[in-house]
XYZ file of C-alpha atoms in Angstrom:
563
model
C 33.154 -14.851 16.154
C 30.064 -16.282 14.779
C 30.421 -20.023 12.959
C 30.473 -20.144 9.676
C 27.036 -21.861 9.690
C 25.270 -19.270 12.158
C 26.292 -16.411 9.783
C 24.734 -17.791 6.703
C 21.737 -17.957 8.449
C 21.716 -14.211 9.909
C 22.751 -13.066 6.284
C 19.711 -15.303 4.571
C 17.498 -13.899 7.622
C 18.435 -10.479 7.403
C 16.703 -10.513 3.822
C 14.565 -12.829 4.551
C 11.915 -11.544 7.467
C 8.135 -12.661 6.481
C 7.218 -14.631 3.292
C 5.131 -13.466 1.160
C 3.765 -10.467 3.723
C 6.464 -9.821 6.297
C 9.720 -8.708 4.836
C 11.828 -5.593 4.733
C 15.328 -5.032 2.369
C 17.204 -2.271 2.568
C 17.091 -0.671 -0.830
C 19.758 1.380 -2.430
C 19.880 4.983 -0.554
C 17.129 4.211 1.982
C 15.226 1.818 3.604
C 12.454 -0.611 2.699
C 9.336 -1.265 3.931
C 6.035 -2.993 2.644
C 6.940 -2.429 -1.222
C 8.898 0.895 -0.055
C 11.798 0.207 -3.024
C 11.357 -3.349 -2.974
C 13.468 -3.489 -6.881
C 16.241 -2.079 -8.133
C 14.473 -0.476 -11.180
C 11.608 1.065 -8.982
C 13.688 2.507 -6.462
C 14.969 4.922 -8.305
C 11.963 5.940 -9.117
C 9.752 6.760 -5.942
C 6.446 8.838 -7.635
C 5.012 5.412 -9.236
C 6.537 2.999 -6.722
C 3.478 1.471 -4.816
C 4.088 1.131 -1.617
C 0.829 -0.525 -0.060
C -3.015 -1.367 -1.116
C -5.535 -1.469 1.925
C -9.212 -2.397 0.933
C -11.822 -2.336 3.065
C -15.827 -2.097 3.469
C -16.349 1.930 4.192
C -16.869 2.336 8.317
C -19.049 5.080 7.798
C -21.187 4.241 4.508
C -22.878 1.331 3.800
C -22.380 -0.758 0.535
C -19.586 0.955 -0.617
C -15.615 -0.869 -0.269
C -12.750 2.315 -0.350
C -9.547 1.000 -1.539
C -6.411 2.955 -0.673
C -3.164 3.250 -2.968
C 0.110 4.980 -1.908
C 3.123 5.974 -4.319
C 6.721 8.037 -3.216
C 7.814 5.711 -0.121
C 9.823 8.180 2.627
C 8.941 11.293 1.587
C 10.849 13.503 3.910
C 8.259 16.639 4.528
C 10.834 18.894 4.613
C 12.069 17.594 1.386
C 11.235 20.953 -0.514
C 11.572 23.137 -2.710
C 10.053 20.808 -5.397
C 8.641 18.209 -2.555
C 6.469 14.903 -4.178
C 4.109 15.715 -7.040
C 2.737 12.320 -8.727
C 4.419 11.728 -12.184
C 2.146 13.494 -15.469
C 4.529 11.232 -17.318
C 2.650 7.964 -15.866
C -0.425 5.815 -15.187
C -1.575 4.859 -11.700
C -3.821 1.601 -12.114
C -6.577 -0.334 -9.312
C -7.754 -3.437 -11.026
C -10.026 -5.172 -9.619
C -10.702 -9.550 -10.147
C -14.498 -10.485 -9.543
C -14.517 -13.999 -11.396
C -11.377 -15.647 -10.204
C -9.210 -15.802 -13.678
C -6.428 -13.658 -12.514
C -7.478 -11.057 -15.003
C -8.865 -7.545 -14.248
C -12.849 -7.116 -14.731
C -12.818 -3.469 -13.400
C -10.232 -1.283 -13.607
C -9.668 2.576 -12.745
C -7.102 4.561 -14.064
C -5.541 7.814 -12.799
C -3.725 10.242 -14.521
C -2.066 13.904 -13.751
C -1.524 17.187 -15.299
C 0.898 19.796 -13.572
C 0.426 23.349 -13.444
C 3.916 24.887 -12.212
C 3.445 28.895 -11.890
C 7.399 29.001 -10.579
C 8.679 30.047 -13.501
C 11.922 32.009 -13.855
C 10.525 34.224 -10.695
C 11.172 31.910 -7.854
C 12.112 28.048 -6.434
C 9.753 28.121 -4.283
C 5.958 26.201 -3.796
C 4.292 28.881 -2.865
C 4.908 32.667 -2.033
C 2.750 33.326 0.798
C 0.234 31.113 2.856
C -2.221 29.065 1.163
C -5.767 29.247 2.342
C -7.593 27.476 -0.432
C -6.289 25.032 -3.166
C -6.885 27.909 -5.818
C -4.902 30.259 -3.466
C -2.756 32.247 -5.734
C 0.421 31.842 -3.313
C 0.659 28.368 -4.192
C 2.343 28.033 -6.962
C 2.648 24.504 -7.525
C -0.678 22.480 -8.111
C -1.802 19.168 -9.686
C -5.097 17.684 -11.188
C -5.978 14.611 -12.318
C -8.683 12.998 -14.609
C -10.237 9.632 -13.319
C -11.392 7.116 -16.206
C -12.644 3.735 -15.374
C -13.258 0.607 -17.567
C -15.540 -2.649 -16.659
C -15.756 -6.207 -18.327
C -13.017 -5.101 -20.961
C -15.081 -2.012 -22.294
C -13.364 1.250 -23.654
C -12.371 3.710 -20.979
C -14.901 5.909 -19.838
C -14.218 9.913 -18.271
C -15.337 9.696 -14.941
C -13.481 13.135 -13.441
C -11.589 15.785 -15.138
C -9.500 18.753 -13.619
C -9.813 17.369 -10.075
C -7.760 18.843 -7.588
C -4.674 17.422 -5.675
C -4.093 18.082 -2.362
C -0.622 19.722 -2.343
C 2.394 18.131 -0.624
C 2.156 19.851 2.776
C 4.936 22.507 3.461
C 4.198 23.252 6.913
C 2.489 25.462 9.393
C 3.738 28.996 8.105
C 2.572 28.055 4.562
C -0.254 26.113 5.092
C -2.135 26.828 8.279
C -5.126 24.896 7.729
C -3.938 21.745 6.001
C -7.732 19.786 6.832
C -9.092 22.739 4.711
C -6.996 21.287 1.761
C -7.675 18.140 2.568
C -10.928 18.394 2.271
C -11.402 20.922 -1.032
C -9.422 18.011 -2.671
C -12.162 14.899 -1.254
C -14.647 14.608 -4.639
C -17.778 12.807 -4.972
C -18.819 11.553 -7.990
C -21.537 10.498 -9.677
C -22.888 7.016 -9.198
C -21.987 7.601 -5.361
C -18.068 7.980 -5.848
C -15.662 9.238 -3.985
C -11.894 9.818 -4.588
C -9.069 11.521 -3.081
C -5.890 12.622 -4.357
C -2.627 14.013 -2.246
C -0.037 14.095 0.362
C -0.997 11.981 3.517
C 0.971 10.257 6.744
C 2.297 7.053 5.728
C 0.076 4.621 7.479
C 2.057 1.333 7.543
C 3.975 1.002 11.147
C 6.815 -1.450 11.836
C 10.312 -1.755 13.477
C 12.917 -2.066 10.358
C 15.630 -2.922 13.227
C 15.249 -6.638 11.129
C 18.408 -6.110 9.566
C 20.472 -6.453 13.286
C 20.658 -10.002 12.928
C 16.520 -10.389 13.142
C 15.898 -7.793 15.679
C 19.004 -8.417 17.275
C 19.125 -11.595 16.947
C 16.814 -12.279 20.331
C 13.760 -10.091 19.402
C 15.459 -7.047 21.582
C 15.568 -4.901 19.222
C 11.919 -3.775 18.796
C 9.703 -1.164 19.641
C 10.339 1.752 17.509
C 8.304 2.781 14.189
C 10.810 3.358 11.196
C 8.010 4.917 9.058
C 7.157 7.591 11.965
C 7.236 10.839 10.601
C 7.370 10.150 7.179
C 4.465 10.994 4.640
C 3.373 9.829 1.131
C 0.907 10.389 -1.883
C -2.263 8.505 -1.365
C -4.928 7.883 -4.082
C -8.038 6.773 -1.974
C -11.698 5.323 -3.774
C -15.023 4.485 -2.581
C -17.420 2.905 -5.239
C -20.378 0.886 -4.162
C -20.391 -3.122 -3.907
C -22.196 -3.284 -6.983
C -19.612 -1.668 -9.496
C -16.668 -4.023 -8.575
C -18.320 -7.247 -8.032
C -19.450 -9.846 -10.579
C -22.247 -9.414 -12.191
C -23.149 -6.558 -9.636
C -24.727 -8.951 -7.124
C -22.571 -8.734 -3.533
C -24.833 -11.269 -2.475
C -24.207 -14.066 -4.824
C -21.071 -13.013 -5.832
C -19.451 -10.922 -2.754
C -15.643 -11.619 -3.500
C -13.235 -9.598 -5.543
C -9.419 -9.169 -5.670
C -7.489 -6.136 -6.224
C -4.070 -5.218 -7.407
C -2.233 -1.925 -7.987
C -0.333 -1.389 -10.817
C 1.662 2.046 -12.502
C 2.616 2.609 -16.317
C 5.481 4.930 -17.451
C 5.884 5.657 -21.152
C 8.045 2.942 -22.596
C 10.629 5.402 -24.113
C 11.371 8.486 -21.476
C 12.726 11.385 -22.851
C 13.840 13.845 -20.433
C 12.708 17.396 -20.878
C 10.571 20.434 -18.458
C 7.204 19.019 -19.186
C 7.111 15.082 -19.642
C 4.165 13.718 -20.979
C 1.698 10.568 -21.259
C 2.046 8.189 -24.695
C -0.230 5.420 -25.271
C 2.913 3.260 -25.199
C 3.414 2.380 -22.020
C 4.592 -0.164 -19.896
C 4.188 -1.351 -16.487
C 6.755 -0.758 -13.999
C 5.172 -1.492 -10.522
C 2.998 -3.903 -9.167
C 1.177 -4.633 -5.705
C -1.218 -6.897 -3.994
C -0.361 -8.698 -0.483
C 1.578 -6.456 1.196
C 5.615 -7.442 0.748
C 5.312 -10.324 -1.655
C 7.858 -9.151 -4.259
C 10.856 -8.147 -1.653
C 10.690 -12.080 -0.356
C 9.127 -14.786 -2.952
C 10.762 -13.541 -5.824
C 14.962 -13.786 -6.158
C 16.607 -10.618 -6.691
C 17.115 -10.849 -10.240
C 13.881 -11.355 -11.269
C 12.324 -8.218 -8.692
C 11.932 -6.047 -11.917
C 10.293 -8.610 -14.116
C 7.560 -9.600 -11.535
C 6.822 -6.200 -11.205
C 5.912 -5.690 -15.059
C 3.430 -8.915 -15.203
C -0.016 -9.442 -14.551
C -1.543 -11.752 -11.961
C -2.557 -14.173 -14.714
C 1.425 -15.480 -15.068
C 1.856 -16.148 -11.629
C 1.319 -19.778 -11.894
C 3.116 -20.728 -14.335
C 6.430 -19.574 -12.349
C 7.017 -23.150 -10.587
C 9.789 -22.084 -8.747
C 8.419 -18.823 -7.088
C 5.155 -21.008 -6.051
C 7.382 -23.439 -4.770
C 8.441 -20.547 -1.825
C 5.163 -20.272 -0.713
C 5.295 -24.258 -0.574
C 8.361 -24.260 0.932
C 9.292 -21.116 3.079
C 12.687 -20.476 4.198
C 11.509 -18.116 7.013
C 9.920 -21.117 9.023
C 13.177 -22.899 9.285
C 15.139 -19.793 10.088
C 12.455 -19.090 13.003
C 12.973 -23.286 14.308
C 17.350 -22.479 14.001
C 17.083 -19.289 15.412
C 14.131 -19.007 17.922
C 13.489 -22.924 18.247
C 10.135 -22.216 16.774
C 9.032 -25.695 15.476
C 8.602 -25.198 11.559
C 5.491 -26.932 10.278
C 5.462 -29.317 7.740
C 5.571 -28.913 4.031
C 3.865 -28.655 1.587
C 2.759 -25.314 2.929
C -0.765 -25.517 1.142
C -1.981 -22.811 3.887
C 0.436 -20.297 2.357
C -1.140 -20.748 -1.000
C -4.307 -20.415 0.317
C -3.615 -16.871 2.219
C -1.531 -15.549 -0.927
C -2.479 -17.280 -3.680
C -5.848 -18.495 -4.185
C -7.968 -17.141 -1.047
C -9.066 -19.312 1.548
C -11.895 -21.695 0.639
C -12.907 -25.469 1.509
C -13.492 -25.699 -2.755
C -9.625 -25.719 -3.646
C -9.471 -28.584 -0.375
C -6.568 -26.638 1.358
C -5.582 -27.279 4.859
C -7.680 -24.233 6.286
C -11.594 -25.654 6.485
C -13.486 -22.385 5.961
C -15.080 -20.616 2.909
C -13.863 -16.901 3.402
C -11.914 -14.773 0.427
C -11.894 -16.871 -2.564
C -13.342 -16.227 -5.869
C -14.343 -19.584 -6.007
C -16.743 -19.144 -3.194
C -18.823 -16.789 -5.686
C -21.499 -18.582 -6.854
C -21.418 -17.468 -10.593
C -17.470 -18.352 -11.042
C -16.735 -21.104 -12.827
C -14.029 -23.524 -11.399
C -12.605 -24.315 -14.911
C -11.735 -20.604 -15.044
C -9.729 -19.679 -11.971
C -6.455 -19.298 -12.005
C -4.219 -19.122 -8.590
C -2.564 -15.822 -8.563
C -1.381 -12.828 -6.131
C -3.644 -10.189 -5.463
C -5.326 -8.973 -2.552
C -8.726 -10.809 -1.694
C -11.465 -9.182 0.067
C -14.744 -10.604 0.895
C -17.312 -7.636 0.969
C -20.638 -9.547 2.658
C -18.140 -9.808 6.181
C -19.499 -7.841 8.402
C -18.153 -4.968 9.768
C -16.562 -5.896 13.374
C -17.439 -4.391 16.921
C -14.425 -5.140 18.233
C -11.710 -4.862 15.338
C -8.502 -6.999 16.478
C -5.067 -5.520 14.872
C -4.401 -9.370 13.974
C -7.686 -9.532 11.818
C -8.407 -13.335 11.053
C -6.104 -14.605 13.555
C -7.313 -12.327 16.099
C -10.791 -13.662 15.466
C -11.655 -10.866 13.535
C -12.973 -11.985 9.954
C -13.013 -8.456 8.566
C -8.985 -8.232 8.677
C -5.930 -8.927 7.078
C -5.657 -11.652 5.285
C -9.494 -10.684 4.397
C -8.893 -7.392 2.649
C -6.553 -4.941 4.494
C -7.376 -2.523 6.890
C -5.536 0.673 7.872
C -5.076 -0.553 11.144
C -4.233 -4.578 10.337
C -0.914 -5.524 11.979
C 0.223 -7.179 8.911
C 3.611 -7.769 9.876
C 2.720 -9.960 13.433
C -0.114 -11.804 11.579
C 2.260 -12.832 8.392
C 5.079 -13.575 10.758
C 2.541 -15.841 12.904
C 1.170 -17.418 9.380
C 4.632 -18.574 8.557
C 5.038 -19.605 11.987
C 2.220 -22.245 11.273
C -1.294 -20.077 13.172
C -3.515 -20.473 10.416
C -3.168 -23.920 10.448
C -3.192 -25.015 14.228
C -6.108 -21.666 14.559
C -3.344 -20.614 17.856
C -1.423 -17.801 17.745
C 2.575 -18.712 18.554
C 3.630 -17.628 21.806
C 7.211 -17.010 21.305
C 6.441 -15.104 18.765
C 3.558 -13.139 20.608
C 5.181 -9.398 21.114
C 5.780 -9.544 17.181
C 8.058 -6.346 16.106
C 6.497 -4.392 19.393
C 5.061 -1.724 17.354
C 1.106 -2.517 16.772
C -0.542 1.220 16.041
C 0.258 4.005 13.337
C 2.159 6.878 15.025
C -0.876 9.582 13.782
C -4.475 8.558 14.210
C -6.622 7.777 11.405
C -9.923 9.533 10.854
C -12.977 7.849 10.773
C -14.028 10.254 7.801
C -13.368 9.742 4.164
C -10.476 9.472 2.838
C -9.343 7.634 6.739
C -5.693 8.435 6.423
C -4.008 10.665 8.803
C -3.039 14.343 7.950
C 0.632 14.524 6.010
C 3.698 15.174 9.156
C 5.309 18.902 8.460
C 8.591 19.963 10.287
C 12.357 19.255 9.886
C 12.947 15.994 10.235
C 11.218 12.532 10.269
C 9.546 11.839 13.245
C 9.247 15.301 13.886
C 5.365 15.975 13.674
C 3.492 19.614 14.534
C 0.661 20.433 16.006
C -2.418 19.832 13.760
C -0.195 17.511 12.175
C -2.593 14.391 13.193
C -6.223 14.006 13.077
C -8.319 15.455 15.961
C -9.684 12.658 17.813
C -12.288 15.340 18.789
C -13.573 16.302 15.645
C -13.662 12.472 13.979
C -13.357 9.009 15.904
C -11.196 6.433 14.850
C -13.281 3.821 12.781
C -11.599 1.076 14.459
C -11.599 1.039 18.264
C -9.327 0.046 20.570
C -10.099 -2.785 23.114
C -8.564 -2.892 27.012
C -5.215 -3.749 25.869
C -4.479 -0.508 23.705
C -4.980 -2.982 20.516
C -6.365 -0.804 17.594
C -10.025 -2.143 16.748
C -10.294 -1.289 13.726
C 16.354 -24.784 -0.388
C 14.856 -22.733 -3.093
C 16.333 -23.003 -6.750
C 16.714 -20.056 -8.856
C 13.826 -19.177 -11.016
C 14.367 -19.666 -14.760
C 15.103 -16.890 -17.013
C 12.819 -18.514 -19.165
C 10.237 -18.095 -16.966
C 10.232 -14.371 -18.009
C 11.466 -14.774 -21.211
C 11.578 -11.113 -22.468
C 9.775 -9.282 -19.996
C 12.735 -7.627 -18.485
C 13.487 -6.381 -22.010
C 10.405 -3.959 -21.369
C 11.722 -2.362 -18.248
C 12.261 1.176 -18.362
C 15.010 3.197 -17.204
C 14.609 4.689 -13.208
C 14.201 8.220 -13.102
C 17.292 10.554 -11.983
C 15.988 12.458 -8.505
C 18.864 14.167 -7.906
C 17.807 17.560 -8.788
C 15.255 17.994 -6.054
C 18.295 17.946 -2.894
C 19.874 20.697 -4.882
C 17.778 23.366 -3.896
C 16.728 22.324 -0.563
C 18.846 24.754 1.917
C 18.353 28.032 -0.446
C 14.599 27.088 -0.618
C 14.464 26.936 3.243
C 17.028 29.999 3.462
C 15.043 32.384 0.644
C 11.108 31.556 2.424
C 12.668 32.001 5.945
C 13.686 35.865 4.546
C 10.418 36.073 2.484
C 8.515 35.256 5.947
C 10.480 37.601 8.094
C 10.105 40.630 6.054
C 6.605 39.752 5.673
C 6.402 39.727 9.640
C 8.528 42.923 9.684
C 5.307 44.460 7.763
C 3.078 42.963 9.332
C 2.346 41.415 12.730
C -16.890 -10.890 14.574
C -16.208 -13.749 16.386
C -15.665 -16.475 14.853
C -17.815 -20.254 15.465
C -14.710 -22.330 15.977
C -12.195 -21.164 18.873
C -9.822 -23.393 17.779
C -10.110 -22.503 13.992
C -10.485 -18.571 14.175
C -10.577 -19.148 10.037
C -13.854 -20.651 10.508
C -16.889 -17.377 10.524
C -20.276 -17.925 12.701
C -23.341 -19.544 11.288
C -25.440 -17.191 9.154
């Protein structure tokens, strides 16, 4: 039997993984990953849940940044008959932080219309195979309209009508899902792009966490959780100039972005939900995995329905980043010396971007909005959001630990598809960014380092959706040909891809939880599931029947080269 002592730690470990970027719950009915059901409120209700925000300079287009979104964590793809449409009854939100205040400059705004042929005729998505998106077999289709909003202006109409790609049935119905794919990629004008649809999750890591820390001895590691599992993806490309201050990358070549979805603040259930202009956020992302670790349990709702611009004034959540409990679980469990607090490197990777201005333990100007030259100190505000600097140079030889690796254009600098963000947080916490060494013990990380489906090195990057029965379970055509578009991050030689805490105060969030709205009730869509698959497998047999950078400083891989 394990002491007393030793179990409180596996417990507090076992929900504790990575701070601030490397942590996984297990959610109520399913697992958790990145923000993959990271609340109680937004678990039960999957189509606005954001599960991850990658941004990234475009590999194949220069002076444009793409940003990706994905919603509906674990979508089983043979989840049918009504599979994953994105919610008409919601807003889907990038904003994007150019001057450092913690408030959005730029924002773009997504929201969906349904057109649902089914009727009283049939359950199913579609009748027959679907060649085109305006095929008449499928039965099912979305559309969104795209408006867009910069320096607090009035929404402007920026796409209408454009076409979703639809959640992808399988082979049978579908037999040329790239063809899809690509009717639903739209440019725009002013040089947009934007994507809308089903796609392969791309976040890979082991969840085997919860086995007393990967058994307790790093065993336990190896396998991809997320394998075979798909979700909806919302992918833009704008150029530099529309999302950084005063349009000028080169004076100003920083920005922050966030994620954020809206749901009507009173839901009335009924056949065809619909948008109010009362709404009310519900979900929130930046950093990958901040809210499932920082923030206590009981406040997991609340943080997602405020902006950046509050995060500073809750003490006690700061004071996690500060003070991490994960480093002194790693030095009891895996004798990994914890380093000192106060952890000002933390605050620098999470909170503020890392710059020699806010004098912070890491001595190199990369990702802040204070290393803009028109941002005014006075004005910034430390907050969480995702910092990207846009003037890094796309790298040669992409490392899957980004900045650690020696790779300036990765994670914590903006997030690539590829980024390993769970070894580089783990290693963060560990104490890397400060010494500029990567940890040895702590060197195989989780063991799983690549996405289980190639990514394209086309617009919109993410992998073709899995089809079959089953996660993991992925058919042919099911990932992208590496013949027909290279990966835009390389691998190198080794395989890598290239590419005591006190509770927070209530009245912290004094009356934001009082805005929360209700989860939405899933349950209908597993009711139909075996006489959808039973009802198309007859359709399709009769049918058959009838016919036949490296950086200047080895030891301080924070530090980029001399211009």
């Amino acid at each position: 039997m394990l002491s007393l002592r030793r179990r409180r730690i596996f417990a507090i470990a076992a929900t504790a993984l990575v701070l601030a970027g490397a942590a996984y719950g297990l959610g109520p009915g399913g697992a958790t990953a990145s923000s993959h059901r990271e609340a109680s409120l937004i678990a039960g209700d999957p189509a606005v849940d954001n599960t991850d925000l990658y941004a990234f300079r475009s590999p194949d287009r220069d002076g444009y940044v793409t940003f990706v979104m994905n919603f509906a964590p674990f979508s089983e793809p043979a989840g049918g008959p009504n599979y994953f449409p994105f919610a008409t009854d919601a807003a889907y939100l990038l904003h994007i932080d150019n001057d450092g205040d913690a408030k959005e400059d730029a924002v773009f705004r997504w929201k969906f219309n349904t057109d649902d042929r089914r009727g009283n005729n049939t359950f199913l998505y579609n009748n027959g195979p679907v060649t085109t998106l305006d095929d008449e077999n499928l039965l099912f289709r979305q559309s969104y309209t795209l408006e867009s909003s910069f320096n607090g202006a009035p929404f402007r109409t920026r796409s209408t009508n454009t076409p979703v790609a639809p959640s992808r049935v399988g082979q049978a119905s579908m037999p040329d899902y790239q063809k899809l794919r690509d009717q639903a990629t739209v440019q725009l004008q002013g040089g947009w792009r934007v994507f809308a649809g089903q796609a392969d999750d791309p976040f890979f890591l082991d969840l085997r966490v919860f086995d007393l820390l990967y058994g307790g001895d790093l065993s336990e590691v190896g396998q991809d959780t997320l394998a075979g599992y798909n979700v909806n993806s919302i992918v833009l490309e704008v150029p530099f100039k529309d999302v950084t201050l005063k349009g000028d990358v080169n004076r100003n070549p920083v920005i922050g972005a966030w994620t954020t979805t809206e749901r009507n603040r009173v839901r009335i259930s009924g056949s065809k939900p619909m948008l109010s202009n009362d709404r009310v956020q519900v979900s929130r992302l930046g950093n990958p995995l901040v809210n499932e670790v920082v923030v206590p349990s009981g406040l997991k709702d609340a943080f997602n329905s405020i902006p950046p611009s509050r995060d500073a004034s809750i003490q006690q959540v700061v004071n996690r980043v500060t003070d991490p409990e994960l480093a002194r679980l790693l030095q009891a469990i895996y004798q990994v010396p914890a380093p000192p607090t106060p952890r000002n490197d933390l605050v620098e990777i999470y909170l503020t971007g890392i710059t020699t201005k806010a004098n912070g333990p890491i001595k190199a100007d990369l990702n802040s909005q204070l290393n803009n030259a028109d941002v005014s100190p006075n004005r910034f505000r430390p907050s969480e959001m995702l910092r990207l600097n846009l003037s890094t140079q796309i790298s040669q030889t992409p490392n899957r630990l980004g900045v650690l690796g020696g790779d300036l254009q990765g994670f914590p600098n903006g997030r690539r598809l590829t980024d390993d963000v769970v070894d580089i947080s783990v290693q963060a916490v560990a104490g890397a960014a400060q010494s500029g060494k990567l940890v040895d013990a702590l060197a195989a990380g989780d063991a799983v380092d690549v996405n289980d489906n190639d990514f394209s090195g086309q617009f919109p990057y993410l992998a073709l959706p899995n089809t079959g029965r089953g996660a993991g379970t992925i058919t042919p055509g099911g990932t992208t040909d590496p013949s027909s578009a290279a990966s835009p991050m390389p691998t190198d030689d080794h395989g890598d891809p290239l590419s005591p805490s006190p509770s927070v105060s209530q009245n912290a969030l004094e009356g934001v939880g009082d805005v929360m709205t209700s989860p939405t009730a899933w349950a209908w869509m597993g009711g139909g599931l075996g006489m959808g698959a039973l009802g198309f497998g007859m359709w399709w047999w009769m049918k058959r029947r009838r016919t036949t950078g490296t950086p200047s400083d080895p030891d301080n891989p924070f530090v980029p080269p001399a211009s």
